[in-house]
Amino acid sequence: MEVQKRMTGVLLLLLLSWAVTVAADVDCTTVTGFLTACSTFITYGTPDPLPGSPCCDSMMSLNVIAESGNDRRSICLCLMGLITTYNPNATAIATLPGFCGLSLGFILDPNTDCSS
């Protein structure tokens, strides 16, 4: 079963890599879709996301997409919008990359300027 999960993750990353080359900028619907795997953590703070969990796998996919400057900026803007919208859960959203051992190339903070 563990092998099947890993193969699914690899397939997802390959598909995302292909999708990134086809699409110009990432839209907020895509970012929000990736975060649905983290909804329990964002809402309740548990279960903690760990590398290899569905939540962290989704964050890894976002990290792959965030490799280009324009996509990183789009993801930043979407995440900042989500942090503003879900203010009580802003800390949970902001800590996701760190819990998953990732850096999206920007800091998730209410004062982050996504244009730079």
PDB file of N, CA, C and O in Angstrom, residues 2 5-10 12-13 16 34 37-38 49-64 100 102:
ATOM      1  N   GLU A   2       1.961   1.258   0.756  1.00  0.00           N
ATOM      2  CA  GLU A   2       2.873   2.398   0.821  1.00  0.00           C
ATOM      3  C   GLU A   2       3.495   2.664  -0.549  1.00  0.00           C
ATOM      4  O   GLU A   2       3.656   3.812  -0.953  1.00  0.00           O
ATOM      5  N   LYS A   5       1.005   4.483  -2.704  1.00  0.00           N
ATOM      6  CA  LYS A   5       0.913   5.900  -2.362  1.00  0.00           C
ATOM      7  C   LYS A   5       2.073   6.678  -2.968  1.00  0.00           C
ATOM      8  O   LYS A   5       1.908   7.760  -3.498  1.00  0.00           O
ATOM      9  N   ARG A   6       3.269   6.104  -2.880  1.00  0.00           N
ATOM     10  CA  ARG A   6       4.446   6.786  -3.441  1.00  0.00           C
ATOM     11  C   ARG A   6       4.334   6.902  -4.959  1.00  0.00           C
ATOM     12  O   ARG A   6       4.682   7.925  -5.530  1.00  0.00           O
ATOM     13  N   MET A   7       3.874   5.845  -5.611  1.00  0.00           N
ATOM     14  CA  MET A   7       3.720   5.877  -7.068  1.00  0.00           C
ATOM     15  C   MET A   7       2.674   6.913  -7.468  1.00  0.00           C
ATOM     16  O   MET A   7       2.854   7.620  -8.452  1.00  0.00           O
ATOM     17  N   THR A   8       1.593   7.012  -6.695  1.00  0.00           N
ATOM     18  CA  THR A   8       0.569   8.013  -6.966  1.00  0.00           C
ATOM     19  C   THR A   8       1.152   9.408  -6.829  1.00  0.00           C
ATOM     20  O   THR A   8       0.894  10.287  -7.655  1.00  0.00           O
ATOM     21  N   GLY A   9       1.974   9.620  -5.799  1.00  0.00           N
ATOM     22  CA  GLY A   9       2.622  10.913  -5.607  1.00  0.00           C
ATOM     23  C   GLY A   9       3.556  11.261  -6.750  1.00  0.00           C
ATOM     24  O   GLY A   9       3.580  12.396  -7.227  1.00  0.00           O
ATOM     25  N   VAL A  10       4.328  10.292  -7.205  1.00  0.00           N
ATOM     26  CA  VAL A  10       5.252  10.518  -8.320  1.00  0.00           C
ATOM     27  C   VAL A  10       4.467  10.847  -9.586  1.00  0.00           C
ATOM     28  O   VAL A  10       4.819  11.774 -10.321  1.00  0.00           O
ATOM     29  N   LEU A  12       1.508  12.163  -9.737  1.00  0.00           N
ATOM     30  CA  LEU A  12       0.952  13.499  -9.559  1.00  0.00           C
ATOM     31  C   LEU A  12       1.999  14.573  -9.847  1.00  0.00           C
ATOM     32  O   LEU A  12       1.725  15.550 -10.540  1.00  0.00           O
ATOM     33  N   LEU A  13       3.210  14.371  -9.355  1.00  0.00           N
ATOM     34  CA  LEU A  13       4.278  15.335  -9.616  1.00  0.00           C
ATOM     35  C   LEU A  13       4.607  15.430 -11.104  1.00  0.00           C
ATOM     36  O   LEU A  13       4.848  16.516 -11.629  1.00  0.00           O
ATOM     37  N   LEU A  16       1.837  17.349 -12.743  1.00  0.00           N
ATOM     38  CA  LEU A  16       1.946  18.755 -12.401  1.00  0.00           C
ATOM     39  C   LEU A  16       3.084  19.421 -13.161  1.00  0.00           C
ATOM     40  O   LEU A  16       2.956  20.558 -13.607  1.00  0.00           O
ATOM     41  N   PHE A  34      -5.154  22.415  -3.848  1.00  0.00           N
ATOM     42  CA  PHE A  34      -4.058  21.727  -3.172  1.00  0.00           C
ATOM     43  C   PHE A  34      -4.224  21.796  -1.656  1.00  0.00           C
ATOM     44  O   PHE A  34      -3.906  20.851  -0.946  1.00  0.00           O
ATOM     45  N   ALA A  37      -6.370  19.231   0.920  1.00  0.00           N
ATOM     46  CA  ALA A  37      -5.774  18.084   1.623  1.00  0.00           C
ATOM     47  C   ALA A  37      -5.314  18.476   3.019  1.00  0.00           C
ATOM     48  O   ALA A  37      -5.076  17.618   3.864  1.00  0.00           O
ATOM     49  N   CYS A  38      -5.193  19.773   3.279  1.00  0.00           N
ATOM     50  CA  CYS A  38      -4.728  20.277   4.571  1.00  0.00           C
ATOM     51  C   CYS A  38      -5.866  20.857   5.406  1.00  0.00           C
ATOM     52  O   CYS A  38      -5.615  21.481   6.442  1.00  0.00           O
ATOM     53  N   PRO A  49       0.651  17.872   9.892  1.00  0.00           N
ATOM     54  CA  PRO A  49       1.156  17.361   8.620  1.00  0.00           C
ATOM     55  C   PRO A  49       2.598  16.898   8.799  1.00  0.00           C
ATOM     56  O   PRO A  49       3.385  17.531   9.475  1.00  0.00           O
ATOM     57  N   LEU A  50       2.881  15.788   8.242  1.00  0.00           N
ATOM     58  CA  LEU A  50       4.230  15.226   8.258  1.00  0.00           C
ATOM     59  C   LEU A  50       4.644  14.941   6.830  1.00  0.00           C
ATOM     60  O   LEU A  50       3.792  14.625   5.993  1.00  0.00           O
ATOM     61  N   PRO A  51       5.924  15.058   6.522  1.00  0.00           N
ATOM     62  CA  PRO A  51       6.348  14.696   5.160  1.00  0.00           C
ATOM     63  C   PRO A  51       5.806  13.318   4.776  1.00  0.00           C
ATOM     64  O   PRO A  51       5.884  12.377   5.551  1.00  0.00           O
ATOM     65  N   GLY A  52       5.202  13.249   3.614  1.00  0.00           N
ATOM     66  CA  GLY A  52       4.606  12.006   3.134  1.00  0.00           C
ATOM     67  C   GLY A  52       3.109  11.938   3.367  1.00  0.00           C
ATOM     68  O   GLY A  52       2.438  11.100   2.811  1.00  0.00           O
ATOM     69  N   SER A  53       2.560  12.849   4.182  1.00  0.00           N
ATOM     70  CA  SER A  53       1.112  12.874   4.398  1.00  0.00           C
ATOM     71  C   SER A  53       0.446  13.508   3.175  1.00  0.00           C
ATOM     72  O   SER A  53       1.112  14.206   2.398  1.00  0.00           O
ATOM     73  N   PRO A  54      -0.848  13.277   2.969  1.00  0.00           N
ATOM     74  CA  PRO A  54      -1.512  13.902   1.818  1.00  0.00           C
ATOM     75  C   PRO A  54      -1.365  15.430   1.809  1.00  0.00           C
ATOM     76  O   PRO A  54      -1.177  16.030   0.758  1.00  0.00           O
ATOM     77  N   CYS A  55      -1.417  16.051   2.986  1.00  0.00           N
ATOM     78  CA  CYS A  55      -1.251  17.497   3.074  1.00  0.00           C
ATOM     79  C   CYS A  55       0.136  17.903   2.582  1.00  0.00           C
ATOM     80  O   CYS A  55       0.275  18.807   1.753  1.00  0.00           O
ATOM     81  N   CYS A  56       1.165  17.257   3.086  1.00  0.00           N
ATOM     82  CA  CYS A  56       2.531  17.614   2.685  1.00  0.00           C
ATOM     83  C   CYS A  56       2.805  17.249   1.233  1.00  0.00           C
ATOM     84  O   CYS A  56       3.567  17.953   0.557  1.00  0.00           O
ATOM     85  N   ASP A  57       2.173  16.199   0.748  1.00  0.00           N
ATOM     86  CA  ASP A  57       2.307  15.882  -0.678  1.00  0.00           C
ATOM     87  C   ASP A  57       1.736  17.016  -1.525  1.00  0.00           C
ATOM     88  O   ASP A  57       2.308  17.388  -2.549  1.00  0.00           O
ATOM     89  N   SER A  58       0.617  17.591  -1.089  1.00  0.00           N
ATOM     90  CA  SER A  58       0.030  18.725  -1.802  1.00  0.00           C
ATOM     91  C   SER A  58       0.933  19.944  -1.725  1.00  0.00           C
ATOM     92  O   SER A  58       1.105  20.668  -2.712  1.00  0.00           O
ATOM     93  N   MET A  59       1.524  20.174  -0.555  1.00  0.00           N
ATOM     94  CA  MET A  59       2.445  21.295  -0.414  1.00  0.00           C
ATOM     95  C   MET A  59       3.679  21.089  -1.292  1.00  0.00           C
ATOM     96  O   MET A  59       4.205  22.033  -1.868  1.00  0.00           O
ATOM     97  N   MET A  60       4.129  19.850  -1.414  1.00  0.00           N
ATOM     98  CA  MET A  60       5.260  19.530  -2.288  1.00  0.00           C
ATOM     99  C   MET A  60       4.902  19.863  -3.740  1.00  0.00           C
ATOM    100  O   MET A  60       5.722  20.413  -4.472  1.00  0.00           O
ATOM    101  N   SER A  61       3.688  19.554  -4.139  1.00  0.00           N
ATOM    102  CA  SER A  61       3.249  19.875  -5.494  1.00  0.00           C
ATOM    103  C   SER A  61       3.235  21.382  -5.712  1.00  0.00           C
ATOM    104  O   SER A  61       3.655  21.862  -6.767  1.00  0.00           O
ATOM    105  N   LEU A  62       2.762  22.143  -4.728  1.00  0.00           N
ATOM    106  CA  LEU A  62       2.802  23.603  -4.828  1.00  0.00           C
ATOM    107  C   LEU A  62       4.233  24.100  -4.937  1.00  0.00           C
ATOM    108  O   LEU A  62       4.523  25.032  -5.684  1.00  0.00           O
ATOM    109  N   ASN A  63       5.126  23.465  -4.196  1.00  0.00           N
ATOM    110  CA  ASN A  63       6.536  23.833  -4.232  1.00  0.00           C
ATOM    111  C   ASN A  63       7.120  23.625  -5.634  1.00  0.00           C
ATOM    112  O   ASN A  63       7.898  24.437  -6.124  1.00  0.00           O
ATOM    113  N   VAL A  64       6.729  22.543  -6.282  1.00  0.00           N
ATOM    114  CA  VAL A  64       7.198  22.267  -7.645  1.00  0.00           C
ATOM    115  C   VAL A  64       6.691  23.350  -8.593  1.00  0.00           C
ATOM    116  O   VAL A  64       7.436  23.866  -9.426  1.00  0.00           O
ATOM    117  N   CYS A 100       6.065  20.797   6.651  1.00  0.00           N
ATOM    118  CA  CYS A 100       6.331  19.807   5.607  1.00  0.00           C
ATOM    119  C   CYS A 100       7.785  19.826   5.146  1.00  0.00           C
ATOM    120  O   CYS A 100       8.159  19.100   4.236  1.00  0.00           O
ATOM    121  N   LEU A 102       9.451  22.365   3.709  1.00  0.00           N
ATOM    122  CA  LEU A 102       9.578  23.031   2.413  1.00  0.00           C
ATOM    123  C   LEU A 102       9.728  24.534   2.572  1.00  0.00           C
ATOM    124  O   LEU A 102       9.338  25.107   3.579  1.00  0.00           O
TER     125      LEU A 102
END
